[in-house]
Amino acid sequence: MKKFLHSQKPALPYLIAAFLFVFLGQWTIAMASRGNTNTLSALILIQGFFFGFTYILSKFSDILLKKNDYLLPVLTFNGLIGGIFWLIFRFFGQYILLILYAYDNDWWRNATNYFRAMSPFVFLGLLIISFIKVLLRKNKWLQVLVVAVLSAIFQNRLTHFYLFQRFRGITHVGYAHVYSLIFMLVLVIIVAKNDIPLDFSDFFAKIKKTFTYSFKSMVQELLQGFFFIFFINGMVARLGSRDLFGVYALILAAFFIARLPSLVYSFLLPKYPDEYFFSNGLQISIGFYLIISLVFFAYPLDYIHHFTINNYVLSRFPLYINVAMLYFIATPVMDLYKFRLKVLGQNKFVMLATIIVNFIFIGVLFYLKNAYNINFIGYLGVFGLNNLLLMILFVLKLKKVS
C-alpha cells in the first residue's frame, strides 16, 4: 500500500483538482440552466466543444515535458494558434454551431451568445496548459492544485454573482468562465515565474520542432475527439427532439465524470511512463468507471434532479444513462492504452488505427441511418463499438510492443 500511494503521488493533486473543477462546473451549469433544457444542452455541449478543442491543440505543448527550454517557442506558437481560433470562434461561431448542430432558432440564438462569450477560451487555455506542463516537469504538484482550487472557486462565485446579483443570462456564464481563466493564467504565471527560461536561441527552429514533434498526436486527438464525437453530437441533434438533445447532453456530462481518472492519467503518462504507474492508473480508472456506473444505475434521478424537472428527460434518462455506461465501458481502457502506446513511440500506429476505425464507423452510421433509421440507442451503440474496437487494437499492439 505504501508503494502504491507513493507511486500515485503525482496523480493525486490533478485528480483532486479535476474533480473539483467538474463538481463546481456542473453546479454552475445547474444554476445557469435553471431547469431549461435548451440552456442546459447549450452549456454542456459548448463547454465540451471548447474543452475538447483546447485539449486537442494542447498536444503542441507536449514537448515541454521533455525540453523545458522550449517554453518561449511553445508559448509563442500556442498564442498564435489560440489567437487565430479566438477570432474564428468570435466572428464565425454562429455558423460553426449551425453546421455542427443545425438546431432550432431559440437554441441556436441562445447558444451563439454563449459561444461568442467563450471564444477566448482556447487562447487562454493553451497558455495555461503550457505553464502547467512546465510545473509538472518540475514536480510542483501542490502549486498546481492550489491554483486549480482557487480558480474553480473564483469561477463559481463569479457565476453566482452574475446570475443572482447582476445579470441573468447564459452569456455572462461564458464571461465568468473566461475571467476565471484569466485569473488562473495570472496565478500560474506567478507560480511558474522562476521556472521560465528566457532562452531565445534557435527560436524559429524550436517552433518548427514543436509542430513536428506533436503533429501526429494532435491529428489523432482531432480525429478521435472532434471529427467523430462532434459528428455524433450533430447527428443526435438532428433526431429532432429538443428534450432528447437535453438527455444526450446530460449523458455526456455524466460520462465525463466516470472517465475523469483515465483522462488525468493519460495527461500524466508522458511524464511518468513507468509500467507500475500505468498499470495502477488503469486499475483506478476502470474501478472508478464501474463505481460511477453503479451509482447511476441505482440513483439516476438523484443526479438529474439538480439540472432539470422536465418530465421527458426524467423519464428517459435512467434507461439511456445505463445503456450509455454499458456501451462506453471500453473507453477508459482505450484512453490509457492509447497514451501508453504514444509514450512507447507508436504515434503512427495510433493515428492510422484511429483514422481507419473512425471512418469505418462513420460509414456504418450513415448506412444504418439511411437503411434502418436507427434510434438514439443505436447511435450510442455505434460510438461504443468504435471505442471497443480501438481498445482491442491498442491492447494487442501494446502486447506486441512489450
mmCIF file of C-alpha atoms in Angstrom:
data_model
loop_
_atom_site.group_PDB
_atom_site.id
_atom_site.type_symbol
_atom_site.label_atom_id
_atom_site.label_comp_id
_atom_site.label_asym_id
_atom_site.label_seq_id
_atom_site.Cartn_x
_atom_site.Cartn_y
_atom_site.Cartn_z
ATOM 1 C CA MET A 1 0.000 0.000 0.000
ATOM 2 C CA LYS A 2 2.854 2.370 0.827
ATOM 3 C CA LYS A 3 4.464 1.726 -2.557
ATOM 4 C CA PHE A 4 1.107 2.212 -4.267
ATOM 5 C CA LEU A 5 0.429 5.554 -2.556
ATOM 6 C CA HIS A 6 3.937 6.769 -3.308
ATOM 7 C CA SER A 7 3.625 5.837 -6.984
ATOM 8 C CA GLN A 8 0.297 7.666 -7.266
ATOM 9 C CA LYS A 9 1.515 10.801 -5.511
ATOM 10 C CA PRO A 10 1.900 12.740 -8.787
ATOM 11 C CA ALA A 11 -1.683 11.959 -9.808
ATOM 12 C CA LEU A 12 -3.468 12.892 -6.585
ATOM 13 C CA PRO A 13 -3.310 16.718 -6.937
ATOM 14 C CA TYR A 14 -4.540 16.517 -10.527
ATOM 15 C CA LEU A 15 -7.331 14.105 -9.626
ATOM 16 C CA ILE A 16 -8.457 16.378 -6.788
ATOM 17 C CA ALA A 17 -8.282 19.473 -8.995
ATOM 18 C CA ALA A 18 -10.128 17.731 -11.852
ATOM 19 C CA PHE A 19 -12.948 16.520 -9.603
ATOM 20 C CA LEU A 20 -13.280 19.954 -8.032
ATOM 21 C CA PHE A 21 -13.470 21.587 -11.448
ATOM 22 C CA VAL A 22 -16.105 19.105 -12.605
ATOM 23 C CA PHE A 23 -18.153 19.415 -9.402
ATOM 24 C CA LEU A 24 -18.168 23.223 -9.411
ATOM 25 C CA GLY A 25 -18.584 23.287 -13.200
ATOM 26 C CA GLN A 26 -21.681 21.105 -13.124
ATOM 27 C CA TRP A 27 -23.023 23.067 -10.168
ATOM 28 C CA THR A 28 -22.579 26.194 -12.292
ATOM 29 C CA ILE A 29 -24.433 24.548 -15.193
ATOM 30 C CA ALA A 30 -27.283 23.590 -12.855
ATOM 31 C CA MET A 31 -27.506 27.176 -11.568
ATOM 32 C CA ALA A 32 -27.369 28.713 -15.030
ATOM 33 C CA SER A 33 -29.826 26.390 -16.775
ATOM 34 C CA ARG A 34 -32.499 26.630 -14.038
ATOM 35 C CA GLY A 35 -34.281 23.627 -15.459
ATOM 36 C CA ASN A 36 -34.371 24.928 -19.038
ATOM 37 C CA THR A 37 -33.454 22.033 -21.334
ATOM 38 C CA ASN A 38 -32.342 24.337 -24.146
ATOM 39 C CA THR A 39 -29.930 26.243 -21.924
ATOM 40 C CA LEU A 40 -28.734 23.032 -20.301
ATOM 41 C CA SER A 41 -27.780 21.362 -23.588
ATOM 42 C CA ALA A 42 -26.127 24.561 -24.887
ATOM 43 C CA LEU A 43 -23.966 24.896 -21.773
ATOM 44 C CA ILE A 44 -22.851 21.265 -21.682
ATOM 45 C CA LEU A 45 -22.202 20.816 -25.403
ATOM 46 C CA ILE A 46 -20.422 24.136 -25.934
ATOM 47 C CA GLN A 47 -18.278 23.699 -22.838
ATOM 48 C CA GLY A 48 -17.420 20.238 -24.115
ATOM 49 C CA PHE A 49 -16.536 21.712 -27.512
ATOM 50 C CA PHE A 50 -14.103 24.249 -26.054
ATOM 51 C CA PHE A 51 -12.550 21.805 -23.578
ATOM 52 C CA GLY A 52 -12.116 19.229 -26.342
ATOM 53 C CA PHE A 53 -10.684 21.680 -28.856
ATOM 54 C CA THR A 54 -8.229 23.097 -26.297
ATOM 55 C CA TYR A 55 -7.167 19.590 -25.287
ATOM 56 C CA ILE A 56 -6.508 18.657 -28.920
ATOM 57 C CA LEU A 57 -4.375 21.745 -29.592
ATOM 58 C CA SER A 58 -2.553 21.340 -26.257
ATOM 59 C CA LYS A 59 -0.637 18.467 -27.859
ATOM 60 C CA PHE A 60 1.689 21.206 -29.156
ATOM 61 C CA SER A 61 2.822 21.689 -25.530
ATOM 62 C CA ASP A 62 3.882 18.062 -25.012
ATOM 63 C CA ILE A 63 7.471 18.867 -25.888
ATOM 64 C CA LEU A 64 7.693 20.896 -22.665
ATOM 65 C CA LEU A 65 7.588 17.626 -20.727
ATOM 66 C CA LYS A 66 10.919 16.732 -22.323
ATOM 67 C CA LYS A 67 12.602 20.071 -23.053
ATOM 68 C CA ASN A 68 11.936 22.949 -20.672
ATOM 69 C CA ASP A 69 13.881 25.465 -22.784
ATOM 70 C CA TYR A 70 11.082 25.258 -25.375
ATOM 71 C CA LEU A 71 8.686 27.297 -23.227
ATOM 72 C CA LEU A 72 9.013 30.582 -25.123
ATOM 73 C CA PRO A 73 8.651 28.992 -28.588
ATOM 74 C CA VAL A 74 5.686 26.917 -27.364
ATOM 75 C CA LEU A 75 4.030 29.962 -25.774
ATOM 76 C CA THR A 76 4.516 31.919 -28.997
ATOM 77 C CA PHE A 77 3.172 29.080 -31.123
ATOM 78 C CA ASN A 78 0.215 28.392 -28.821
ATOM 79 C CA GLY A 79 -0.548 32.086 -28.535
ATOM 80 C CA LEU A 80 -0.630 32.403 -32.325
ATOM 81 C CA ILE A 81 -2.788 29.295 -32.831
ATOM 82 C CA GLY A 82 -5.068 30.223 -29.916
ATOM 83 C CA GLY A 83 -5.409 33.791 -31.204
ATOM 84 C CA ILE A 84 -6.431 32.588 -34.659
ATOM 85 C CA PHE A 85 -9.133 30.345 -33.226
ATOM 86 C CA TRP A 86 -10.261 33.138 -30.890
ATOM 87 C CA LEU A 87 -11.013 35.289 -33.943
ATOM 88 C CA ILE A 88 -12.636 32.401 -35.823
ATOM 89 C CA PHE A 89 -14.903 31.487 -32.891
ATOM 90 C CA ARG A 90 -15.732 35.127 -32.153
ATOM 91 C CA PHE A 91 -16.816 36.096 -35.666
ATOM 92 C CA PHE A 92 -17.965 32.777 -37.124
ATOM 93 C CA GLY A 93 -19.306 30.986 -34.019
ATOM 94 C CA GLN A 94 -22.912 31.104 -35.182
ATOM 95 C CA TYR A 95 -22.033 29.307 -38.430
ATOM 96 C CA ILE A 96 -19.969 26.675 -36.604
ATOM 97 C CA LEU A 97 -22.958 25.903 -34.363
ATOM 98 C CA LEU A 98 -25.266 25.799 -37.353
ATOM 99 C CA ILE A 99 -23.022 23.279 -39.129
ATOM 100 C CA LEU A 100 -22.474 21.143 -36.026
ATOM 101 C CA TYR A 101 -25.974 21.056 -34.593
ATOM 102 C CA ALA A 102 -28.430 22.754 -37.025
ATOM 103 C CA TYR A 103 -30.920 23.099 -34.196
ATOM 104 C CA ASP A 104 -33.984 25.319 -33.812
ATOM 105 C CA ASN A 105 -33.710 29.110 -33.752
ATOM 106 C CA ASP A 106 -34.222 29.553 -29.996
ATOM 107 C CA TRP A 107 -31.466 27.084 -29.144
ATOM 108 C CA TRP A 108 -29.151 28.438 -31.836
ATOM 109 C CA ARG A 109 -29.570 32.078 -30.762
ATOM 110 C CA ASN A 110 -29.018 31.250 -27.088
ATOM 111 C CA ALA A 111 -26.036 29.024 -27.832
ATOM 112 C CA THR A 112 -24.447 31.583 -30.189
ATOM 113 C CA ASN A 113 -24.296 34.235 -27.456
ATOM 114 C CA TYR A 114 -22.633 31.785 -25.096
ATOM 115 C CA PHE A 115 -20.248 30.567 -27.819
ATOM 116 C CA ARG A 116 -19.073 34.105 -28.567
ATOM 117 C CA ALA A 117 -18.539 34.864 -24.889
ATOM 118 C CA MET A 118 -16.406 31.711 -24.616
ATOM 119 C CA SER A 119 -14.361 32.491 -27.758
ATOM 120 C CA PRO A 120 -11.099 33.407 -25.872
ATOM 121 C CA PHE A 121 -11.197 30.010 -24.090
ATOM 122 C CA VAL A 122 -8.770 28.208 -26.441
ATOM 123 C CA PHE A 123 -6.233 31.056 -26.404
ATOM 124 C CA LEU A 124 -6.180 31.282 -22.602
ATOM 125 C CA GLY A 125 -6.386 27.519 -22.124
ATOM 126 C CA LEU A 126 -3.353 26.811 -24.315
ATOM 127 C CA LEU A 127 -1.219 29.313 -22.402
ATOM 128 C CA ILE A 128 -2.339 27.884 -19.045
ATOM 129 C CA ILE A 129 -1.615 24.300 -20.122
ATOM 130 C CA SER A 130 1.858 25.330 -21.279
ATOM 131 C CA PHE A 131 2.728 26.742 -17.861
ATOM 132 C CA ILE A 132 1.163 23.765 -16.073
ATOM 133 C CA LYS A 133 3.335 21.381 -18.083
ATOM 134 C CA VAL A 134 6.402 23.362 -17.020
ATOM 135 C CA LEU A 135 5.314 22.978 -13.382
ATOM 136 C CA LEU A 136 4.581 19.304 -13.985
ATOM 137 C CA ARG A 137 8.113 18.858 -15.307
ATOM 138 C CA LYS A 138 9.388 20.446 -12.079
ATOM 139 C CA ASN A 139 7.123 18.160 -9.983
ATOM 140 C CA LYS A 140 5.288 21.136 -8.467
ATOM 141 C CA TRP A 141 2.025 19.244 -7.884
ATOM 142 C CA LEU A 142 0.875 21.168 -4.815
ATOM 143 C CA GLN A 143 1.187 24.542 -6.536
ATOM 144 C CA VAL A 144 -0.916 23.315 -9.467
ATOM 145 C CA LEU A 145 -3.553 22.036 -7.053
ATOM 146 C CA VAL A 146 -3.744 25.363 -5.196
ATOM 147 C CA VAL A 147 -4.047 27.318 -8.445
ATOM 148 C CA ALA A 148 -6.777 24.980 -9.728
ATOM 149 C CA VAL A 149 -8.767 25.156 -6.485
ATOM 150 C CA LEU A 150 -8.616 28.947 -6.269
ATOM 151 C CA SER A 151 -9.588 29.319 -9.941
ATOM 152 C CA ALA A 152 -12.532 26.913 -9.661
ATOM 153 C CA ILE A 153 -13.868 28.727 -6.595
ATOM 154 C CA PHE A 154 -13.382 32.102 -8.299
ATOM 155 C CA GLN A 155 -15.361 30.945 -11.353
ATOM 156 C CA ASN A 156 -18.190 29.504 -9.268
ATOM 157 C CA ARG A 157 -18.558 32.644 -7.140
ATOM 158 C CA LEU A 158 -18.367 34.942 -10.164
ATOM 159 C CA THR A 159 -21.026 32.925 -11.989
ATOM 160 C CA HIS A 160 -23.243 33.080 -8.898
ATOM 161 C CA PHE A 161 -22.779 36.856 -8.774
ATOM 162 C CA TYR A 162 -23.666 37.281 -12.437
ATOM 163 C CA LEU A 163 -26.734 35.047 -12.245
ATOM 164 C CA PHE A 164 -28.248 36.178 -8.976
ATOM 165 C CA GLN A 165 -26.903 39.654 -8.271
ATOM 166 C CA ARG A 166 -26.423 41.480 -11.552
ATOM 167 C CA PHE A 167 -27.163 39.721 -14.848
ATOM 168 C CA ARG A 168 -29.430 36.847 -15.755
ATOM 169 C CA GLY A 169 -28.248 35.322 -18.980
ATOM 170 C CA ILE A 170 -26.230 32.482 -20.403
ATOM 171 C CA THR A 171 -23.774 34.937 -21.996
ATOM 172 C CA HIS A 172 -22.472 36.036 -18.618
ATOM 173 C CA VAL A 173 -21.829 32.437 -17.619
ATOM 174 C CA GLY A 174 -19.362 32.416 -20.521
ATOM 175 C CA TYR A 175 -17.805 35.686 -19.348
ATOM 176 C CA ALA A 176 -17.399 34.251 -15.847
ATOM 177 C CA HIS A 177 -15.605 31.238 -17.326
ATOM 178 C CA VAL A 178 -13.247 33.424 -19.357
ATOM 179 C CA TYR A 179 -12.499 35.748 -16.425
ATOM 180 C CA SER A 180 -11.692 32.727 -14.266
ATOM 181 C CA LEU A 181 -9.222 31.554 -16.939
ATOM 182 C CA ILE A 182 -7.545 34.972 -16.887
ATOM 183 C CA PHE A 183 -7.365 34.701 -13.099
ATOM 184 C CA MET A 184 -5.849 31.218 -13.408
ATOM 185 C CA LEU A 185 -3.341 32.354 -16.030
ATOM 186 C CA VAL A 186 -2.116 35.156 -13.754
ATOM 187 C CA LEU A 187 -1.763 32.747 -10.833
ATOM 188 C CA VAL A 188 0.090 30.092 -12.836
ATOM 189 C CA ILE A 189 2.491 32.697 -14.238
ATOM 190 C CA ILE A 190 3.236 33.907 -10.703
ATOM 191 C CA VAL A 191 3.872 30.340 -9.539
ATOM 192 C CA ALA A 192 5.996 29.414 -12.570
ATOM 193 C CA LYS A 193 7.919 32.695 -12.950
ATOM 194 C CA ASN A 194 11.146 31.246 -11.549
ATOM 195 C CA ASP A 195 10.934 28.251 -13.900
ATOM 196 C CA ILE A 196 10.596 30.241 -17.124
ATOM 197 C CA PRO A 197 13.832 30.059 -19.142
ATOM 198 C CA LEU A 198 14.492 33.199 -21.185
ATOM 199 C CA ASP A 199 16.182 31.285 -23.970
ATOM 200 C CA PHE A 200 15.710 32.727 -27.468
ATOM 201 C CA SER A 201 18.399 30.593 -29.121
ATOM 202 C CA ASP A 202 17.226 28.799 -32.281
ATOM 203 C CA PHE A 203 13.787 30.292 -31.669
ATOM 204 C CA PHE A 204 12.154 29.559 -35.036
ATOM 205 C CA ALA A 205 13.817 26.149 -35.343
ATOM 206 C CA LYS A 206 12.264 25.245 -31.994
ATOM 207 C CA ILE A 207 8.848 26.427 -33.150
ATOM 208 C CA LYS A 208 9.189 24.145 -36.162
ATOM 209 C CA LYS A 209 10.237 21.234 -33.944
ATOM 210 C CA THR A 210 7.294 21.934 -31.628
ATOM 211 C CA PHE A 211 4.972 21.459 -34.592
ATOM 212 C CA THR A 212 6.630 18.318 -35.964
ATOM 213 C CA TYR A 213 7.010 16.735 -32.513
ATOM 214 C CA SER A 214 3.333 16.971 -31.634
ATOM 215 C CA PHE A 215 1.585 16.940 -35.001
ATOM 216 C CA LYS A 216 0.747 13.221 -35.055
ATOM 217 C CA SER A 217 -0.687 13.345 -31.525
ATOM 218 C CA MET A 218 -2.772 16.379 -32.440
ATOM 219 C CA VAL A 219 -4.131 14.756 -35.618
ATOM 220 C CA GLN A 220 -5.044 11.594 -33.708
ATOM 221 C CA GLU A 221 -6.859 13.563 -30.997
ATOM 222 C CA LEU A 222 -8.573 15.668 -33.643
ATOM 223 C CA LEU A 223 -9.921 12.572 -35.372
ATOM 224 C CA GLN A 224 -10.906 10.827 -32.152
ATOM 225 C CA GLY A 225 -12.226 13.849 -30.300
ATOM 226 C CA PHE A 226 -13.593 16.129 -32.978
ATOM 227 C CA PHE A 227 -14.446 14.536 -36.312
ATOM 228 C CA PHE A 228 -16.130 11.536 -34.674
ATOM 229 C CA ILE A 229 -17.522 12.729 -31.322
ATOM 230 C CA PHE A 230 -18.846 16.016 -32.670
ATOM 231 C CA PHE A 231 -20.118 14.185 -35.725
ATOM 232 C CA ILE A 232 -22.183 12.014 -33.367
ATOM 233 C CA ASN A 233 -23.349 15.121 -31.494
ATOM 234 C CA GLY A 234 -24.524 16.682 -34.725
ATOM 235 C CA MET A 235 -26.432 13.578 -35.816
ATOM 236 C CA VAL A 236 -28.158 13.293 -32.425
ATOM 237 C CA ALA A 237 -29.145 16.952 -32.694
ATOM 238 C CA ARG A 238 -30.817 16.126 -35.991
ATOM 239 C CA LEU A 239 -33.020 13.434 -34.467
ATOM 240 C CA GLY A 240 -35.480 16.275 -33.968
ATOM 241 C CA SER A 241 -36.317 16.273 -30.257
ATOM 242 C CA ARG A 242 -35.149 19.197 -28.127
ATOM 243 C CA ASP A 243 -35.691 17.208 -24.933
ATOM 244 C CA LEU A 244 -33.778 14.204 -26.295
ATOM 245 C CA PHE A 245 -30.899 16.559 -27.042
ATOM 246 C CA GLY A 246 -31.035 17.585 -23.367
ATOM 247 C CA VAL A 247 -30.906 13.929 -22.281
ATOM 248 C CA TYR A 248 -27.891 13.382 -24.503
ATOM 249 C CA ALA A 249 -26.102 16.427 -23.063
ATOM 250 C CA LEU A 250 -26.643 15.112 -19.524
ATOM 251 C CA ILE A 251 -25.319 11.688 -20.557
ATOM 252 C CA LEU A 252 -22.141 13.355 -21.828
ATOM 253 C CA ALA A 253 -21.765 15.218 -18.522
ATOM 254 C CA ALA A 254 -22.208 12.003 -16.513
ATOM 255 C CA PHE A 255 -19.859 10.062 -18.793
ATOM 256 C CA PHE A 256 -17.206 12.748 -18.343
ATOM 257 C CA ILE A 257 -17.321 12.218 -14.573
ATOM 258 C CA ALA A 258 -16.837 8.470 -14.962
ATOM 259 C CA ARG A 259 -13.999 8.956 -17.456
ATOM 260 C CA LEU A 260 -12.146 11.613 -15.461
ATOM 261 C CA PRO A 261 -9.397 9.422 -13.886
ATOM 262 C CA SER A 262 -8.466 7.919 -17.254
ATOM 263 C CA LEU A 263 -8.115 11.420 -18.733
ATOM 264 C CA VAL A 264 -5.959 12.569 -15.803
ATOM 265 C CA TYR A 265 -3.667 9.543 -16.017
ATOM 266 C CA SER A 266 -3.464 9.935 -19.792
ATOM 267 C CA PHE A 267 -2.317 13.524 -19.272
ATOM 268 C CA LEU A 268 0.398 12.374 -16.834
ATOM 269 C CA LEU A 269 1.722 9.331 -18.707
ATOM 270 C CA PRO A 270 4.284 11.240 -20.831
ATOM 271 C CA LYS A 271 5.875 12.495 -17.599
ATOM 272 C CA TYR A 272 5.568 9.206 -15.659
ATOM 273 C CA PRO A 273 5.933 6.443 -18.288
ATOM 274 C CA ASP A 274 6.842 3.538 -15.997
ATOM 275 C CA GLU A 275 4.783 0.350 -16.142
ATOM 276 C CA TYR A 276 3.771 0.465 -12.469
ATOM 277 C CA PHE A 277 2.222 3.941 -12.765
ATOM 278 C CA PHE A 278 0.389 2.896 -15.930
ATOM 279 C CA SER A 279 -0.996 -0.378 -14.532
ATOM 280 C CA ASN A 280 -2.206 1.241 -11.310
ATOM 281 C CA GLY A 281 -3.726 4.124 -13.229
ATOM 282 C CA LEU A 282 -5.528 1.598 -15.414
ATOM 283 C CA GLN A 283 -6.950 -0.240 -12.394
ATOM 284 C CA ILE A 284 -8.053 3.008 -10.742
ATOM 285 C CA SER A 285 -9.681 4.276 -13.946
ATOM 286 C CA ILE A 286 -11.603 1.030 -14.551
ATOM 287 C CA GLY A 287 -12.638 0.708 -10.907
ATOM 288 C CA PHE A 288 -13.865 4.296 -10.751
ATOM 289 C CA TYR A 289 -15.805 3.929 -14.001
ATOM 290 C CA LEU A 290 -17.581 0.823 -12.681
ATOM 291 C CA ILE A 291 -18.392 2.500 -9.349
ATOM 292 C CA ILE A 292 -19.854 5.578 -11.044
ATOM 293 C CA SER A 293 -21.820 3.341 -13.430
ATOM 294 C CA LEU A 294 -23.348 1.511 -10.455
ATOM 295 C CA VAL A 295 -24.203 4.820 -8.786
ATOM 296 C CA PHE A 296 -26.031 5.997 -11.899
ATOM 297 C CA PHE A 297 -27.744 2.617 -12.153
ATOM 298 C CA ALA A 298 -29.017 2.866 -8.569
ATOM 299 C CA TYR A 299 -29.674 6.616 -8.283
ATOM 300 C CA PRO A 300 -30.084 8.194 -11.743
ATOM 301 C CA LEU A 301 -32.775 10.685 -10.729
ATOM 302 C CA ASP A 302 -30.793 11.986 -7.750
ATOM 303 C CA TYR A 303 -28.234 13.288 -10.245
ATOM 304 C CA ILE A 304 -30.573 14.659 -12.865
ATOM 305 C CA HIS A 305 -32.891 16.491 -10.427
ATOM 306 C CA HIS A 306 -30.096 19.035 -9.925
ATOM 307 C CA PHE A 307 -30.383 20.056 -13.572
ATOM 308 C CA THR A 308 -33.988 19.789 -14.696
ATOM 309 C CA ILE A 309 -37.546 18.825 -13.804
ATOM 310 C CA ASN A 310 -38.538 18.165 -17.420
ATOM 311 C CA ASN A 311 -40.763 15.054 -17.432
ATOM 312 C CA TYR A 312 -39.397 13.722 -20.719
ATOM 313 C CA VAL A 313 -35.801 13.990 -19.509
ATOM 314 C CA LEU A 314 -36.655 12.465 -16.130
ATOM 315 C CA SER A 315 -38.407 9.506 -17.749
ATOM 316 C CA ARG A 316 -35.747 8.751 -20.372
ATOM 317 C CA PHE A 317 -32.500 9.461 -18.545
ATOM 318 C CA PRO A 318 -32.426 6.342 -16.261
ATOM 319 C CA LEU A 319 -32.614 3.952 -19.228
ATOM 320 C CA TYR A 320 -30.310 5.881 -21.547
ATOM 321 C CA ILE A 321 -27.575 6.552 -18.977
ATOM 322 C CA ASN A 322 -27.332 2.862 -18.085
ATOM 323 C CA VAL A 323 -27.199 1.851 -21.744
ATOM 324 C CA ALA A 324 -24.555 4.501 -22.418
ATOM 325 C CA MET A 325 -22.341 3.499 -19.472
ATOM 326 C CA LEU A 326 -22.506 -0.124 -20.628
ATOM 327 C CA TYR A 327 -21.728 0.732 -24.261
ATOM 328 C CA PHE A 328 -18.867 3.101 -23.339
ATOM 329 C CA ILE A 329 -17.196 0.751 -20.854
ATOM 330 C CA ALA A 330 -14.146 0.239 -23.095
ATOM 331 C CA THR A 331 -13.386 3.958 -23.321
ATOM 332 C CA PRO A 332 -11.267 4.418 -20.141
ATOM 333 C CA VAL A 333 -9.140 1.417 -21.126
ATOM 334 C CA MET A 334 -8.765 2.821 -24.641
ATOM 335 C CA ASP A 335 -7.628 6.173 -23.195
ATOM 336 C CA LEU A 336 -4.820 4.643 -21.139
ATOM 337 C CA TYR A 337 -3.586 2.175 -23.765
ATOM 338 C CA LYS A 338 -3.605 4.868 -26.435
ATOM 339 C CA PHE A 339 -1.324 7.126 -24.424
ATOM 340 C CA ARG A 340 0.840 4.210 -23.285
ATOM 341 C CA LEU A 341 1.495 3.439 -26.948
ATOM 342 C CA LYS A 342 2.344 7.076 -27.611
ATOM 343 C CA VAL A 343 4.861 7.042 -24.763
ATOM 344 C CA LEU A 344 6.462 3.997 -26.403
ATOM 345 C CA GLY A 345 6.777 5.834 -29.719
ATOM 346 C CA GLN A 346 3.788 4.279 -31.504
ATOM 347 C CA ASN A 347 2.181 7.564 -32.589
ATOM 348 C CA LYS A 348 1.922 6.489 -36.222
ATOM 349 C CA PHE A 349 0.064 3.278 -35.370
ATOM 350 C CA VAL A 350 -2.337 5.118 -33.052
ATOM 351 C CA MET A 351 -3.063 7.743 -35.696
ATOM 352 C CA LEU A 352 -3.628 5.242 -38.529
ATOM 353 C CA ALA A 353 -5.783 2.958 -36.365
ATOM 354 C CA THR A 354 -7.906 5.929 -35.307
ATOM 355 C CA ILE A 355 -8.356 7.178 -38.878
ATOM 356 C CA ILE A 356 -9.341 3.771 -40.241
ATOM 357 C CA VAL A 357 -11.686 2.774 -37.397
ATOM 358 C CA ASN A 358 -13.397 6.166 -37.200
ATOM 359 C CA PHE A 359 -14.122 6.342 -40.911
ATOM 360 C CA ILE A 360 -15.377 2.757 -40.952
ATOM 361 C CA PHE A 361 -17.865 3.519 -38.187
ATOM 362 C CA ILE A 362 -18.901 6.825 -39.733
ATOM 363 C CA GLY A 363 -19.754 4.825 -42.853
ATOM 364 C CA VAL A 364 -21.628 2.243 -40.758
ATOM 365 C CA LEU A 365 -23.553 5.018 -39.029
ATOM 366 C CA PHE A 366 -24.603 6.604 -42.322
ATOM 367 C CA TYR A 367 -25.686 3.223 -43.665
ATOM 368 C CA LEU A 368 -27.748 2.371 -40.569
ATOM 369 C CA LYS A 369 -29.310 5.820 -40.541
ATOM 370 C CA ASN A 370 -30.369 5.675 -44.181
ATOM 371 C CA ALA A 371 -31.280 1.979 -44.346
ATOM 372 C CA TYR A 372 -32.839 1.414 -40.924
ATOM 373 C CA ASN A 373 -33.356 4.902 -39.457
ATOM 374 C CA ILE A 374 -31.642 3.857 -36.207
ATOM 375 C CA ASN A 375 -32.743 5.451 -32.958
ATOM 376 C CA PHE A 376 -30.795 7.173 -30.175
ATOM 377 C CA ILE A 377 -29.664 3.907 -28.566
ATOM 378 C CA GLY A 378 -28.308 2.851 -31.950
ATOM 379 C CA TYR A 379 -26.127 5.959 -32.083
ATOM 380 C CA LEU A 380 -24.782 5.199 -28.618
ATOM 381 C CA GLY A 381 -24.064 1.624 -29.695
ATOM 382 C CA VAL A 382 -22.057 2.710 -32.753
ATOM 383 C CA PHE A 383 -19.978 5.095 -30.646
ATOM 384 C CA GLY A 384 -19.368 2.386 -28.061
ATOM 385 C CA LEU A 385 -18.335 -0.190 -30.687
ATOM 386 C CA ASN A 386 -15.939 2.324 -32.217
ATOM 387 C CA ASN A 387 -14.136 2.742 -28.892
ATOM 388 C CA LEU A 388 -14.255 -1.000 -28.188
ATOM 389 C CA LEU A 389 -12.519 -1.815 -31.473
ATOM 390 C CA LEU A 390 -9.882 0.852 -30.866
ATOM 391 C CA MET A 391 -9.288 -0.528 -27.369
ATOM 392 C CA ILE A 392 -8.771 -4.053 -28.758
ATOM 393 C CA LEU A 393 -6.311 -2.792 -31.371
ATOM 394 C CA PHE A 394 -4.366 -0.771 -28.806
ATOM 395 C CA VAL A 395 -4.230 -3.649 -26.303
ATOM 396 C CA LEU A 396 -2.969 -6.095 -28.949
ATOM 397 C CA LYS A 397 -0.398 -3.601 -30.203
ATOM 398 C CA LEU A 398 0.899 -2.916 -26.690
ATOM 399 C CA LYS A 399 1.332 -6.639 -26.074
ATOM 400 C CA LYS A 400 3.299 -6.929 -29.293
ATOM 401 C CA VAL A 401 5.466 -3.900 -28.483
ATOM 402 C CA SER A 402 6.098 -5.090 -24.933
#
